[in-house]
């Protein structure tokens, strides 16, 4: 019996690697390539589909030129650092509050009844609606912007943490207690790791939604930020630059979400080495 | 092996005086709320000797698991008392290990860290708890699987890890809720022999729930037969086959005789409708 399970473990390791990975990477990159090609054709031929028209949409070449200009101007570094520090600050605060609140709410019905209703009421409020109040409430515009990205990241993290905690098999907790686990250790030894897969899903989605709120947040900004750059380009009707900003945000959001997922996989080796992943 | 575990036991057992005496007196347990409340266990009184292997036999939903859950400290009695070594059971404790039908190993811990978990909770240093976990894994025949994750093992192996994880705490009592019920017949017989073998070496009181008469007869010193809900103990059957037991006893006349008696008891009292399964944690169904 032992040799069989070992054989399975070894063979499944051997099937996975390189060739398959390379194939998947090629498929993914060509998918983006096809989208850019379609965009190129639609914009250069000024395709008009009635309901949606590409007549005034800048072409990939124009966008590339605008991107190159941004790169040449040297301002891109300031834009990037400003945006990233805002997004990551808001995100980090959301991670701490989201997970802490989620653990408490998921574990106790009383705290759920007390804490969830106001949170559920705040959840549907879009980031843009928070702008006036966040300007009023925080001493600096920097903090206001961090707050807006925070509101974007908080709810996916919070809700996934709650879901993860509520979905824990009660037998796991009972077993742990029968093995001598105290009330505090139950949180660190059982609840947190058991909810970890769901929490990481929330962290990955939250990373995306934090970037999602960036343009909104940086409407308040005076000088720097990718969101500011995008918004400022809109006000002067420079469409190519808008698309540059959009693509940059998409790229940064995708990369940081991916980084979170990779981090999750690294921290949860039992899931990667499981039979079916 | 046995010396090693006895030496490191937190309370050194006095020579000749084993631990694990269970005394249940007039126990009533009610489950559910409001309209759905019902009596799961009714007026159960029983004593189990230290080191005794007792099987609890009864139809599905009769309250066997409820009784076990109360002993583990996960369900509170409505009235009556449960004592282990003259101490009232008030909640879960590492002195009373619990094994479910499906394993409850932590999927995020490697096999060795699962087994060593109880010692970690006792604050033992890592090297020491790993050493003792390795000993126990050897005892249940899983040496070499220390670095695997539970999901990489078969069902029978997972239950062996589960048993090792409970036994590392050197519990006074091991409570087992149909631990081999989900295994195939072949693996189940292997596990029964393994359990008896382990129990010969690390003597602890075992209360073992099953609805498999053969299993109860093969394992137990004594069988307690429970009635359908509300669960009461309707008969106690001593099983006196010599130990170590061989599978030949399955076909002996006495075995058949006892089996017939058990069948009569279960059939006689069987409810007309299947009752919802109860668990050591109450009425919630297993996921």
Coordinates of C-alpha atoms in Angstrom, one line a residue:
Chain A
X1 CA 0.0 0.0 0.0
X2 CA 2.8 2.4 0.9
X3 CA 4.7 1.9 -2.3
X4 CA 1.6 2.6 -4.3
X5 CA 0.8 6.0 -2.6
X6 CA 4.5 6.9 -3.0
X7 CA 4.4 6.0 -6.6
X8 CA 1.3 8.1 -7.2
X9 CA 2.9 11.0 -5.4
X10 CA 6.1 10.8 -7.5
X11 CA 4.3 10.3 -10.8
X12 CA 2.0 13.2 -10.3
X13 CA 5.0 15.4 -9.7
X14 CA 6.6 14.3 -12.9
X15 CA 3.6 14.9 -15.1
X16 CA 3.1 18.5 -14.1
X17 CA 6.3 20.4 -15.0
X18 CA 7.8 22.3 -17.8
X19 CA 6.2 21.3 -21.0
X20 CA 2.7 21.7 -19.7
X21 CA 3.6 25.0 -18.0
X22 CA 5.2 26.4 -21.2
X23 CA 2.1 25.4 -23.2
X24 CA -0.2 27.2 -20.7
X25 CA 2.0 30.3 -20.8
X26 CA 2.0 30.5 -24.6
X27 CA -1.8 30.1 -24.6
X28 CA -2.2 32.9 -22.0
X29 CA 0.1 35.3 -23.8
X30 CA -1.5 34.7 -27.2
X31 CA -4.9 35.3 -25.7
X32 CA -3.7 38.9 -24.8
X33 CA -2.1 39.1 -28.3
X34 CA -5.4 38.3 -30.0
X35 CA -7.2 41.0 -27.9
X36 CA -4.6 43.6 -28.9
X37 CA -4.9 42.5 -32.5
X38 CA -8.7 42.9 -32.4
X39 CA -8.4 46.3 -30.8
X40 CA -5.9 47.3 -33.5
X41 CA -8.2 46.2 -36.3
X42 CA -11.3 47.8 -34.8
X43 CA -9.6 51.1 -34.1
X44 CA -7.6 51.5 -37.4
X45 CA -10.7 50.5 -39.5
X46 CA -12.9 52.7 -37.4
X47 CA -15.4 49.9 -37.0
X48 CA -18.9 51.1 -36.2
X49 CA -21.2 48.4 -34.8
X50 CA -24.1 50.8 -34.1
X51 CA -24.4 50.1 -30.5
X52 CA -20.7 50.4 -29.9
X53 CA -18.3 52.3 -32.1
X54 CA -14.5 52.4 -32.4
X55 CA -14.4 55.5 -34.5
X56 CA -12.7 57.7 -31.9
X57 CA -10.9 55.0 -30.0
X58 CA -7.1 55.5 -30.1
X59 CA -5.2 52.7 -31.8
X60 CA -2.6 50.5 -30.1
X61 CA 0.2 52.5 -31.9
X62 CA -1.1 55.8 -30.5
X63 CA -1.3 54.3 -27.1
X64 CA 2.2 52.9 -27.4
X65 CA 3.5 56.3 -28.4
X66 CA 1.7 58.0 -25.5
X67 CA 3.2 55.3 -23.2
X68 CA 6.6 55.9 -24.6
X69 CA 6.2 59.6 -24.0
X70 CA 5.3 59.0 -20.4
X71 CA 8.3 56.8 -20.0
X72 CA 10.6 59.4 -21.5
X73 CA 9.2 62.2 -19.3
X74 CA 10.5 60.3 -16.2
X75 CA 7.3 61.2 -14.4
X76 CA 6.3 57.5 -14.5
X77 CA 8.3 56.7 -11.5
X78 CA 6.6 59.3 -9.4
X79 CA 3.2 58.2 -10.7
X80 CA 3.9 54.6 -9.9
X81 CA 5.4 55.1 -6.4
X82 CA 2.6 57.5 -5.5
X83 CA -0.1 55.0 -6.6
X84 CA 1.5 51.9 -5.2
X85 CA 2.1 53.4 -1.8
X86 CA -1.5 54.5 -1.7
X87 CA -2.9 51.2 -2.8
X88 CA -0.6 49.1 -0.6
X89 CA -1.3 51.2 2.5
X90 CA -5.0 51.0 2.1
X91 CA -4.7 47.4 1.3
X92 CA -2.6 46.5 4.3
X93 CA -5.0 48.3 6.7
X94 CA -7.9 46.4 5.0
X95 CA -6.0 43.1 5.4
X96 CA -5.6 43.6 9.1
X97 CA -9.1 44.9 9.8
X98 CA -10.8 42.5 7.4
X99 CA -9.2 39.4 8.7
X100 CA -9.6 40.4 12.4
X101 CA -13.2 41.4 12.0
X102 CA -13.9 38.3 9.9
X103 CA -12.5 36.0 12.5
X104 CA -14.6 37.5 15.2
X105 CA -17.8 37.7 13.2
X106 CA -17.3 34.2 11.8
X107 CA -16.8 32.7 15.3
X108 CA -19.5 34.4 17.3
X109 CA -23.1 35.0 16.4
X110 CA -23.4 37.8 18.9
X111 CA -20.6 39.8 17.3
X112 CA -21.9 39.0 13.9
X113 CA -25.3 40.4 14.9
X114 CA -23.7 43.5 16.3
X115 CA -21.0 44.2 13.7
X116 CA -22.4 43.0 10.4
X117 CA -25.5 45.3 9.8
X118 CA -23.6 48.6 9.6
X119 CA -20.9 46.9 7.5
X120 CA -23.5 45.5 5.2
X121 CA -25.0 48.9 4.8
X122 CA -21.6 50.5 4.0
X123 CA -20.7 47.8 1.5
X124 CA -22.8 48.8 -1.5
X125 CA -21.6 52.4 -1.3
X126 CA -19.3 53.0 -4.3
X127 CA -15.9 54.5 -3.8
X128 CA -16.8 57.7 -5.7
X129 CA -19.5 58.5 -3.2
X130 CA -17.0 58.5 -0.4
X131 CA -14.9 61.3 -1.9
X132 CA -16.6 64.3 -0.3
X133 CA -16.7 62.7 3.2
X134 CA -13.2 61.3 3.0
X135 CA -12.0 64.8 2.2
X136 CA -13.9 66.1 5.2
X137 CA -12.9 63.4 7.6
X138 CA -9.1 63.1 7.0
X139 CA -6.5 65.8 7.6
X140 CA -4.6 65.2 4.4
X141 CA -5.6 64.2 0.9
X142 CA -3.1 61.4 1.0
X143 CA -5.0 59.8 3.9
X144 CA -8.3 60.4 2.1
X145 CA -7.0 58.5 -0.9
X146 CA -5.7 55.6 1.3
X147 CA -9.1 55.4 2.9
X148 CA -10.8 55.1 -0.5
X149 CA -8.6 52.2 -1.6
X150 CA -9.1 50.7 1.9
X151 CA -12.9 50.7 1.4
X152 CA -12.3 48.9 -1.9
X153 CA -10.2 46.1 -0.4
X154 CA -12.0 45.7 2.9
X155 CA -15.2 43.9 1.9
X156 CA -13.9 41.0 -0.2
X157 CA -11.3 40.3 2.5
X158 CA -13.9 40.5 5.3
X159 CA -16.6 38.5 3.6
X160 CA -14.2 35.7 2.5
X161 CA -12.8 35.5 6.0
X162 CA -16.2 35.2 7.5
X163 CA -17.2 32.5 5.0
X164 CA -13.9 30.6 5.6
X165 CA -14.4 30.6 9.3
X166 CA -18.1 29.6 9.1
X167 CA -17.3 26.8 6.7
X168 CA -14.8 25.1 9.2
X169 CA -15.8 21.5 10.0
X170 CA -16.9 21.6 13.6
X171 CA -15.3 18.2 14.2
X172 CA -11.9 19.7 13.5
X173 CA -12.4 22.1 16.4
X174 CA -13.9 19.4 18.6
X175 CA -10.9 17.2 17.9
X176 CA -8.4 19.9 18.6
X177 CA -10.1 20.6 22.0
X178 CA -10.1 16.9 22.8
X179 CA -6.3 17.0 22.1
X180 CA -5.9 19.7 24.8
X181 CA -6.1 22.9 22.7
X182 CA -7.1 25.9 24.8
X183 CA -9.4 28.7 23.6
X184 CA -6.7 31.0 22.4
X185 CA -4.7 28.3 20.6
X186 CA -7.9 27.2 18.8
X187 CA -7.7 30.5 16.8
X188 CA -4.1 30.3 15.8
X189 CA -3.7 26.5 15.4
X190 CA -7.1 25.6 13.9
X191 CA -9.3 28.4 12.8
X192 CA -6.7 30.6 11.0
X193 CA -5.1 27.8 9.0
X194 CA -8.5 26.1 8.3
X195 CA -9.9 29.4 6.9
X196 CA -6.6 30.3 5.1
X197 CA -7.6 29.2 1.6
X198 CA -10.8 31.3 1.8
X199 CA -8.9 34.2 3.3
X200 CA -6.4 34.1 0.5
X201 CA -9.2 34.2 -2.1
X202 CA -10.4 37.3 -0.4
X203 CA -6.9 38.8 -0.3
X204 CA -6.5 38.2 -4.0
X205 CA -9.8 39.7 -4.9
X206 CA -9.2 42.6 -2.5
X207 CA -6.0 43.4 -4.2
X208 CA -7.8 43.8 -7.4
X209 CA -10.6 45.9 -6.0
X210 CA -8.1 48.2 -4.3
X211 CA -6.6 49.0 -7.7
X212 CA -10.2 49.3 -9.0
X213 CA -10.7 52.2 -6.7
X214 CA -7.5 54.0 -7.5
X215 CA -8.8 56.4 -10.2
X216 CA -11.6 57.4 -7.9
X217 CA -9.1 57.9 -5.0
X218 CA -6.7 59.9 -7.1
X219 CA -9.3 62.3 -8.4
X220 CA -8.4 64.0 -5.2
X221 CA -4.7 63.9 -6.0
X222 CA -2.9 67.1 -7.1
X223 CA 0.1 65.9 -8.9
X224 CA 1.0 62.3 -9.1
X225 CA -0.5 58.8 -9.4
X226 CA -1.5 56.6 -12.3
X227 CA -5.2 57.3 -11.4
X228 CA -4.5 61.0 -11.4
X229 CA -2.7 60.7 -14.7
X230 CA -5.7 58.9 -16.2
X231 CA -8.2 61.4 -14.8
X232 CA -6.1 64.4 -15.8
X233 CA -5.8 63.1 -19.3
X234 CA -9.6 62.8 -19.4
X235 CA -10.0 66.4 -18.4
X236 CA -7.8 67.5 -21.4
X237 CA -9.3 64.8 -23.6
X238 CA -6.1 63.0 -24.4
X239 CA -7.6 59.7 -25.1
X240 CA -4.4 57.8 -25.8
X241 CA -3.0 58.7 -22.4
X242 CA -6.3 57.6 -20.8
X243 CA -5.8 54.2 -22.3
X244 CA -2.1 54.2 -21.1
X245 CA -3.3 54.8 -17.6
X246 CA -6.1 52.2 -17.8
X247 CA -3.6 49.6 -19.1
X248 CA -1.1 50.4 -16.4
X249 CA -3.7 50.0 -13.7
X250 CA -4.9 46.7 -15.2
X251 CA -1.3 45.5 -15.4
X252 CA -0.4 46.5 -11.8
X253 CA -3.7 45.0 -10.5
X254 CA -3.2 41.8 -12.3
X255 CA 0.4 41.4 -11.2
X256 CA -0.2 42.2 -7.6
X257 CA -3.2 39.8 -7.5
X258 CA -1.0 37.1 -9.0
X259 CA 1.7 37.8 -6.4
X260 CA -0.9 37.4 -3.6
X261 CA -2.0 34.1 -5.1
X262 CA 1.6 32.9 -5.4
X263 CA 2.2 33.9 -1.8
X264 CA -0.9 32.0 -0.8
X265 CA 0.3 28.8 -2.6
X266 CA 3.7 29.2 -0.9
X267 CA 2.1 29.5 2.5
X268 CA -0.3 26.7 1.9
X269 CA 1.9 23.8 0.6
X270 CA -0.7 21.2 1.7
X271 CA -3.0 22.5 -1.0
X272 CA -0.5 22.5 -3.8
X273 CA 0.6 19.0 -3.0
X274 CA -2.9 17.7 -2.7
X275 CA -4.1 15.1 -5.2
X276 CA -6.1 17.2 -7.7
X277 CA -4.3 20.6 -8.0
Chain B
X1 CA 7.8 1.4 23.6
X2 CA 5.5 1.0 26.4
X3 CA 8.1 2.0 28.9
X4 CA 8.9 5.1 27.0
X5 CA 5.3 6.2 27.0
X6 CA 4.7 5.3 30.6
X7 CA 7.8 7.3 31.7
X8 CA 6.8 10.4 29.9
X9 CA 3.2 10.3 31.1
X10 CA 2.4 13.4 33.0
X11 CA 1.0 11.5 36.0
X12 CA 3.1 8.4 36.6
X13 CA 0.7 5.6 37.1
X14 CA 1.0 3.9 40.4
X15 CA 2.1 0.3 40.1
X16 CA -0.8 -2.0 39.5
X17 CA -3.4 0.7 39.5
X18 CA -4.5 1.6 36.0
X19 CA -6.3 4.8 35.1
X20 CA -9.4 5.2 33.1
X21 CA -12.3 4.2 35.3
X22 CA -15.5 5.5 33.9
X23 CA -18.6 5.9 36.0
X24 CA -21.9 7.1 34.4
X25 CA -24.8 7.6 36.8
X26 CA -28.5 8.2 35.8
X27 CA -27.4 10.1 32.7
X28 CA -30.1 11.9 30.6
X29 CA -29.2 13.9 27.5
X30 CA -31.6 16.1 25.6
X31 CA -30.8 17.4 22.1
X32 CA -32.4 20.0 19.8
X33 CA -34.2 23.2 20.7
X34 CA -37.9 24.1 21.4
X35 CA -40.3 21.9 19.5
X36 CA -37.6 19.7 18.1
X37 CA -36.1 18.9 21.5
X38 CA -36.0 15.2 22.2
X39 CA -34.4 12.8 24.7
X40 CA -31.4 11.1 23.1
X41 CA -30.0 9.3 26.1
X42 CA -32.3 8.1 28.9
X43 CA -31.2 7.1 32.3
X44 CA -27.9 5.4 31.5
X45 CA -25.9 4.0 34.4
X46 CA -22.8 2.0 33.7
X47 CA -19.3 1.5 35.0
X48 CA -16.3 0.7 32.9
X49 CA -13.1 -0.7 34.3
X50 CA -9.6 0.8 33.7
X51 CA -8.2 -0.7 30.5
X52 CA -11.4 -2.4 29.5
X53 CA -12.4 -2.5 25.9
X54 CA -16.2 -1.9 25.7
X55 CA -18.2 -1.8 22.5
X56 CA -21.5 0.2 22.3
X57 CA -23.8 -1.5 19.9
X58 CA -27.1 -0.1 18.8
X59 CA -29.3 0.9 15.8
X60 CA -28.6 4.1 13.9
X61 CA -29.7 7.3 15.7
X62 CA -30.1 5.5 19.0
X63 CA -27.9 7.9 20.9
X64 CA -24.6 6.0 21.0
X65 CA -22.7 8.9 19.6
X66 CA -24.5 11.3 21.9
X67 CA -23.3 9.3 24.9
X68 CA -19.8 9.3 23.5
X69 CA -20.0 13.1 22.9
X70 CA -21.0 13.6 26.5
X71 CA -18.1 11.5 27.7
X72 CA -15.7 13.6 25.5
X73 CA -17.2 16.7 27.1
X74 CA -18.7 18.1 23.9
X75 CA -22.3 17.7 25.0
X76 CA -23.6 18.6 28.4
X77 CA -25.8 16.1 30.2
X78 CA -29.3 17.2 31.1
X79 CA -29.1 15.4 34.4
X80 CA -26.9 12.7 35.9
X81 CA -23.2 12.6 36.0
X82 CA -20.1 11.2 34.2
X83 CA -16.9 10.7 36.1
X84 CA -13.5 9.5 34.9
X85 CA -11.2 8.4 37.7
X86 CA -13.6 10.1 40.2
X87 CA -13.4 13.4 38.4
X88 CA -16.5 15.0 36.9
X89 CA -16.4 15.5 33.2
X90 CA -17.0 19.2 32.5
X91 CA -15.5 19.7 29.1
X92 CA -13.1 18.3 26.5
X93 CA -9.7 17.2 27.8
X94 CA -6.7 15.5 26.4
X95 CA -7.3 12.7 29.0
X96 CA -10.3 11.7 26.8
X97 CA -9.3 11.3 23.2
X98 CA -11.9 11.2 20.5
X99 CA -11.8 9.5 17.1
X100 CA -14.5 10.2 14.6
X101 CA -15.7 8.0 11.7
X102 CA -14.0 10.2 9.2
X103 CA -10.6 11.5 10.2
X104 CA -10.2 15.0 11.5
X105 CA -6.5 15.4 10.8
X106 CA -5.4 19.0 10.1
X107 CA -4.9 19.1 6.4
X108 CA -2.3 21.9 6.7
X109 CA 0.0 19.8 9.0
X110 CA 2.3 17.0 7.9
X111 CA 1.6 13.6 9.4
X112 CA 4.3 13.9 12.0
X113 CA 3.0 17.3 13.1
X114 CA -0.5 16.1 13.3
X115 CA 0.6 13.2 15.6
X116 CA 2.8 15.6 17.7
X117 CA 0.0 18.2 18.0
X118 CA -1.2 17.2 21.5
X119 CA 2.4 17.5 22.8
X120 CA 2.7 20.9 21.2
X121 CA -0.3 22.0 23.2
X122 CA 1.4 20.7 26.3
X123 CA 4.4 22.9 25.5
X124 CA 6.9 20.1 24.8
X125 CA 9.9 21.2 22.7
X126 CA 9.8 20.3 19.0
X127 CA 12.6 17.7 19.0
X128 CA 11.1 15.7 21.8
X129 CA 7.6 15.7 20.4
X130 CA 8.8 14.7 17.0
X131 CA 10.7 11.8 18.5
X132 CA 7.7 10.5 20.3
X133 CA 5.5 11.1 17.2
X134 CA 7.9 8.9 15.2
X135 CA 7.6 6.2 17.8
X136 CA 3.8 6.2 17.6
X137 CA 3.8 6.3 13.8
X138 CA 6.0 3.2 13.9
X139 CA 3.6 1.6 16.3
X140 CA 0.7 2.1 13.9
X141 CA 2.8 0.9 10.9
X142 CA 3.3 4.3 9.3
X143 CA 7.0 4.8 9.7
X144 CA 8.2 6.6 6.6
X145 CA 5.1 8.7 6.1
X146 CA 6.1 11.5 8.5
X147 CA 6.5 14.1 5.8
X148 CA 3.3 13.3 3.9
X149 CA 0.2 15.5 4.2
X150 CA -3.0 13.7 5.3
X151 CA -4.6 14.2 1.9
X152 CA -1.8 12.0 0.4
X153 CA -2.8 9.0 2.5
X154 CA -5.6 6.4 2.1
X155 CA -8.6 6.3 4.4
X156 CA -7.2 3.5 6.6
X157 CA -3.8 5.2 6.9
X158 CA -5.6 8.5 7.9
X159 CA -7.4 6.7 10.7
X160 CA -4.1 5.1 11.9
X161 CA -2.6 8.6 12.1
X162 CA -5.7 9.8 13.9
X163 CA -5.3 7.0 16.5
X164 CA -1.6 7.8 16.9
X165 CA -2.5 11.4 17.4
X166 CA -4.9 10.6 20.2
X167 CA -2.6 8.0 21.9
X168 CA 0.4 10.3 22.0
X169 CA -1.5 12.2 24.8
X170 CA -1.6 8.9 26.7
X171 CA -5.3 9.4 27.4
X172 CA -7.1 7.7 30.2
X173 CA -9.9 6.9 27.8
X174 CA -10.1 6.6 24.1
X175 CA -13.6 7.3 22.6
X176 CA -14.1 5.9 19.1
X177 CA -17.2 6.7 17.1
X178 CA -17.5 4.0 14.4
X179 CA -13.9 4.7 13.5
X180 CA -13.7 2.0 10.8
X181 CA -17.2 2.4 9.5
X182 CA -16.2 4.2 6.3
X183 CA -13.4 1.7 5.4
X184 CA -13.8 -1.3 3.0
X185 CA -14.2 -4.7 4.6
X186 CA -10.6 -5.8 4.0
X187 CA -9.0 -2.6 5.5
X188 CA -11.5 -2.7 8.3
X189 CA -10.4 -6.2 9.5
X190 CA -6.8 -5.1 9.2
X191 CA -7.6 -2.0 11.3
X192 CA -9.4 -4.1 14.0
X193 CA -6.3 -6.3 14.4
X194 CA -4.0 -3.3 14.5
X195 CA -6.2 -1.6 17.1
X196 CA -6.1 -4.6 19.4
X197 CA -2.3 -4.9 18.9
X198 CA -1.8 -1.2 19.8
X199 CA -4.1 -1.5 22.7
X200 CA -2.1 -4.5 24.1
X201 CA 0.9 -2.2 24.1
X202 CA -0.6 1.1 25.2
X203 CA -3.3 0.0 27.6
X204 CA -6.1 2.5 27.8
X205 CA -9.8 2.2 28.4
X206 CA -11.6 2.1 25.0
X207 CA -15.3 2.9 24.4
X208 CA -15.9 1.9 20.8
X209 CA -19.2 2.6 19.0
X210 CA -20.3 0.3 16.2
X211 CA -23.4 -1.1 14.6
X212 CA -21.4 -4.0 13.2
X213 CA -22.0 -7.0 15.5
X214 CA -19.0 -8.9 14.2
X215 CA -16.7 -6.0 14.9
X216 CA -18.1 -5.6 18.5
X217 CA -17.7 -9.3 19.2
X218 CA -14.1 -9.4 17.8
X219 CA -12.9 -6.4 19.7
X220 CA -14.7 -6.1 23.0
X221 CA -14.4 -7.4 26.5
X222 CA -18.0 -6.4 27.0
X223 CA -20.8 -5.2 24.7
X224 CA -23.4 -2.7 25.8
X225 CA -26.5 -3.0 23.6
X226 CA -28.6 0.2 23.3
X227 CA -32.2 0.5 22.4
X228 CA -33.6 2.8 19.7
X229 CA -34.3 6.4 20.8
X230 CA -34.4 7.3 23.6
X231 CA -31.2 5.4 24.0
X232 CA -31.0 3.1 27.0
X233 CA -28.7 0.2 27.7
X234 CA -30.8 -2.9 27.4
X235 CA -28.3 -5.6 27.8
X236 CA -24.6 -6.1 28.7
X237 CA -22.9 -9.1 27.1
X238 CA -19.5 -10.2 28.3
X239 CA -17.2 -11.4 25.6
X240 CA -14.6 -13.8 26.9
X241 CA -12.6 -15.0 23.9
X242 CA -8.9 -15.2 24.9
X243 CA -6.6 -12.6 23.8
X244 CA -4.7 -12.0 21.6
X245 CA -7.7 -12.8 19.4
X246 CA -7.3 -14.5 16.0
X247 CA -9.7 -14.2 13.1
X248 CA -10.6 -17.9 13.6
X249 CA -13.0 -16.9 16.4
X250 CA -15.3 -15.5 13.8
X251 CA -16.5 -19.0 12.9
X252 CA -16.6 -20.5 16.4
X253 CA -19.8 -21.8 18.0
X254 CA -19.7 -19.3 20.8
X255 CA -19.2 -16.4 18.4
X256 CA -22.3 -17.5 16.5
X257 CA -24.2 -17.9 19.6
X258 CA -23.4 -14.4 20.8
X259 CA -24.0 -12.9 17.4
X260 CA -27.5 -14.5 17.4
X261 CA -28.2 -12.9 20.7
X262 CA -27.1 -9.5 19.5
X263 CA -29.2 -9.8 16.4
X264 CA -32.3 -10.7 18.4
X265 CA -31.7 -7.7 20.6
X266 CA -31.2 -5.3 17.7
X267 CA -34.1 -6.7 15.7
X268 CA -36.5 -6.9 18.6
X269 CA -36.1 -3.3 19.4
X270 CA -35.5 -1.9 16.0
X271 CA -37.6 1.1 15.1
X272 CA -39.8 0.9 12.0
X273 CA -38.3 4.1 10.5
X274 CA -34.7 5.0 10.2
X275 CA -33.8 7.8 12.6
X276 CA -31.6 10.8 11.8
X277 CA -28.0 10.1 12.6
X278 CA -26.7 11.7 15.8
X279 CA -23.1 12.8 16.2
X280 CA -20.8 13.3 19.2
X281 CA -21.3 17.0 18.6
X282 CA -25.2 16.9 18.7
X283 CA -27.7 16.6 15.9
X284 CA -25.8 18.3 13.1
X285 CA -25.2 15.9 10.3
X286 CA -21.6 15.2 9.3
X287 CA -20.6 17.3 6.2

